[in-house]
CSV table of C-alpha atoms in Angstrom, one decimal:
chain,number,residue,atom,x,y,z
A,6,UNK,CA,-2.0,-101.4,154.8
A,7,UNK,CA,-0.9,-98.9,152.0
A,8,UNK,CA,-2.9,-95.9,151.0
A,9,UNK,CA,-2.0,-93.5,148.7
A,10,UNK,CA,-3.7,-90.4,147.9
A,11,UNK,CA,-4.5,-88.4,144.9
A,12,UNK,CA,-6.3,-85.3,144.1
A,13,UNK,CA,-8.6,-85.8,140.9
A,14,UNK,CA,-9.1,-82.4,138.6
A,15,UNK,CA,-10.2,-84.0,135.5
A,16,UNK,CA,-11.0,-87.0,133.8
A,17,UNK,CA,-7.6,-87.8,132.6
A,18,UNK,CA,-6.1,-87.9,136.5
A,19,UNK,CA,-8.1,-90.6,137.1
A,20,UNK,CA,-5.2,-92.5,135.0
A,21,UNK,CA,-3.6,-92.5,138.7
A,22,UNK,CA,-6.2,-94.4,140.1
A,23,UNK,CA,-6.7,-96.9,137.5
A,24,UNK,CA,-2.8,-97.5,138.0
A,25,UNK,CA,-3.1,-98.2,141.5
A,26,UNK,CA,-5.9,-100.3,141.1
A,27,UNK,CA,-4.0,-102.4,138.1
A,28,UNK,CA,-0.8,-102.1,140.5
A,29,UNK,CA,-2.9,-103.7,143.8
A,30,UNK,CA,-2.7,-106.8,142.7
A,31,UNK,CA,-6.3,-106.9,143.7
A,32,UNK,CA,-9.6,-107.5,141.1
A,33,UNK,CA,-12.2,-107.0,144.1
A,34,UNK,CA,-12.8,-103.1,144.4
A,35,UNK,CA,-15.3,-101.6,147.2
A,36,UNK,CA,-15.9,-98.0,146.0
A,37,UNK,CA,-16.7,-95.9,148.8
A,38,UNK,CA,-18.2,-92.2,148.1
A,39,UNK,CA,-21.7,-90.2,148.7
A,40,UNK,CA,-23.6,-89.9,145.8
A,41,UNK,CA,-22.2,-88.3,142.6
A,42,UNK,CA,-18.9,-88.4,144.1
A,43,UNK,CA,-17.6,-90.4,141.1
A,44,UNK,CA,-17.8,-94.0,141.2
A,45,UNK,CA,-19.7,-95.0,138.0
A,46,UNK,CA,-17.1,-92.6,136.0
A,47,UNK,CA,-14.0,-94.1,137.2
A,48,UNK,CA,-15.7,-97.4,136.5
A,49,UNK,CA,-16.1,-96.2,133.1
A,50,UNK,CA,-12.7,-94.9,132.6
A,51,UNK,CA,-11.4,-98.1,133.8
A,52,UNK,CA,-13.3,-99.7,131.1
A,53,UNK,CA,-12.0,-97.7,128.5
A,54,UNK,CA,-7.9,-98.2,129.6
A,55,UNK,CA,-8.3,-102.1,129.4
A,56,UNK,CA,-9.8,-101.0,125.5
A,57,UNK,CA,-13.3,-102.1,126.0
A,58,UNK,CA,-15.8,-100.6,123.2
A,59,UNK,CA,-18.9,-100.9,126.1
A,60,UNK,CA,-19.8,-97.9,127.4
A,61,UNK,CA,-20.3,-98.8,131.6
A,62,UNK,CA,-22.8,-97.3,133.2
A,63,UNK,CA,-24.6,-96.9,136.4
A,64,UNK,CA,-25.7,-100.7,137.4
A,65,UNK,CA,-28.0,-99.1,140.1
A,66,UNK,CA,-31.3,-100.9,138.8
A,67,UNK,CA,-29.9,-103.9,137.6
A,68,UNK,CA,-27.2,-104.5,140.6
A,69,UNK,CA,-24.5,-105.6,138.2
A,70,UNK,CA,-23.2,-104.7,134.3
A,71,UNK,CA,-20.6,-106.9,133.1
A,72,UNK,CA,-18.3,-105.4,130.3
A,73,UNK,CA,-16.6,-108.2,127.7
A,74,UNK,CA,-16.3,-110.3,130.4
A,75,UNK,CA,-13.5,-108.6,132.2
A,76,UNK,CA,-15.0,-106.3,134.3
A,77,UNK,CA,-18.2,-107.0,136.5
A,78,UNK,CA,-20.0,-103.7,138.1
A,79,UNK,CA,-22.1,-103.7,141.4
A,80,UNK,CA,-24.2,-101.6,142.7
A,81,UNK,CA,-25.7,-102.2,146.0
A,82,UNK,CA,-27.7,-98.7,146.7
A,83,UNK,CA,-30.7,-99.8,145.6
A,84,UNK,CA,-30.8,-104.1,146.4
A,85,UNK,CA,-28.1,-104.2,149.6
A,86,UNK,CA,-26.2,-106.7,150.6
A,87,UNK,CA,-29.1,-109.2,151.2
A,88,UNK,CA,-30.7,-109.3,147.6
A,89,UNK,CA,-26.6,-109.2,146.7
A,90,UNK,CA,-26.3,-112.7,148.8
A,91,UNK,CA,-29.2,-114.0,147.8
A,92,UNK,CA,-28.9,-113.7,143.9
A,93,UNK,CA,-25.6,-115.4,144.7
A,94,UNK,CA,-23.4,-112.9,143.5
A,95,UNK,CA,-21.0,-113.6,145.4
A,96,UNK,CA,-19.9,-116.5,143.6
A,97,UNK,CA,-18.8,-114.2,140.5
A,98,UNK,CA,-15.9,-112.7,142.5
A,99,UNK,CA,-14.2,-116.0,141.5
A,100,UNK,CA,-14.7,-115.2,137.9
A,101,UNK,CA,-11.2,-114.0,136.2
A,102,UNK,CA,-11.6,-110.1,135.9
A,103,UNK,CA,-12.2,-107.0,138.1
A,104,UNK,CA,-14.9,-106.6,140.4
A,105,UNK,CA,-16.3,-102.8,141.1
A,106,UNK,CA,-18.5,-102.4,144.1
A,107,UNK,CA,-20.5,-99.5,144.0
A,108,UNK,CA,-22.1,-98.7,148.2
A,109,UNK,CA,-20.2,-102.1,149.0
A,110,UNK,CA,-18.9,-101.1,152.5
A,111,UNK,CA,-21.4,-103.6,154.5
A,112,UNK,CA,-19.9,-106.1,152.0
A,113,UNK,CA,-16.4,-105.7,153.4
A,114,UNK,CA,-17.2,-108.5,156.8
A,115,UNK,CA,-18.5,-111.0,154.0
A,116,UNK,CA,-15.9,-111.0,151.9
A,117,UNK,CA,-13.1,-111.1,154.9
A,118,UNK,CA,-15.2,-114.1,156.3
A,119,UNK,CA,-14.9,-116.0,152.7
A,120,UNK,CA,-11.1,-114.9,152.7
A,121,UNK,CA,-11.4,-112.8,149.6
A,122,UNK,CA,-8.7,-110.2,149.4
A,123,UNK,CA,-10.1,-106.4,148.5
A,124,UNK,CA,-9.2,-102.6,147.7
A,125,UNK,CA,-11.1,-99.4,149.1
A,126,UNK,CA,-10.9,-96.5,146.7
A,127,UNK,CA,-12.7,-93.6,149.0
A,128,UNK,CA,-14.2,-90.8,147.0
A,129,UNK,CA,-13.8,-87.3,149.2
A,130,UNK,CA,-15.4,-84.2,147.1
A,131,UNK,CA,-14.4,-80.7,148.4
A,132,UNK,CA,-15.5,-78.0,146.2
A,133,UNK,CA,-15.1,-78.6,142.5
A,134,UNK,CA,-12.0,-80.9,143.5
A,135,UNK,CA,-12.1,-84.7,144.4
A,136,UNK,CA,-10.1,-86.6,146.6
A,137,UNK,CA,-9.6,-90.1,145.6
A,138,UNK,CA,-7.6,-92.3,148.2
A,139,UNK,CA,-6.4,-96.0,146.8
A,140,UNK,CA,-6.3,-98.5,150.2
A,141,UNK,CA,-4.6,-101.6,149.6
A,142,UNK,CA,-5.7,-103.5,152.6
């Protein structure tokens, strides 16, 4: 496993972490943080670096936003993991693109079990600073 760690001050440093996750080799992304930690806005800054005109938001009500076709957005606060299953989402992770998962950390055993390879991005805040650590499992 490789994990590398950055400390995010601004909106421009999270140009590290969309590099990692571009560098991972990986399009399946579990975002891991509490709420308001972060997730949505690196989604949306991820958005903006591939030179996508949609603004992403939060997919929280409608468990997933798709921008242009190249990147799909979960968010499994609200629905879970069962309403996740059962809408058959998981069958879009075999769509061409990347794959954000917003509260997707029950969804890690399913998608080991189906042999789908992953990356953890773990949001930390501490103060006004945030922690952002890239694990290429």
């Amino acid at each position: 496993m490789k994990s590398e760690k950055f400390e995010v001050k601004s909106i421009e440093d999270l140009k590290k972490i969309i590099d990692c996750i571009k560098n991972s080799g990986k399009n399946i992304i579990i975002l891991s943080g509490t709420l308001g930690s972060g997730k949505t806005t690196l989604v949306k800054e991820f958005v903006k670096s591939l030179g996508i005109k949609q603004d992403a938001t939060s997919p929280t009500f409608a468990i997933q936003n798709i921008y242009d076709n190249k990147v799909f957005h979960y968010d499994l606060y609200n629905k879970g993991i069962s309403e996740f299953l059962a809408l058959g989402l998981l069958e879009e992770f075999e769509k061409e693109g990347y794959h954000f998962i917003e509260w997707g950390e029950d969804l890690i055993p399913v998608l080991e079990n189906y042999g789908f390879d992953y990356l953890i991005i773990k949001i930390k805040i501490d103060g006004n600073k945030r922690f952002y650590e890239c694990q290429n499992l």
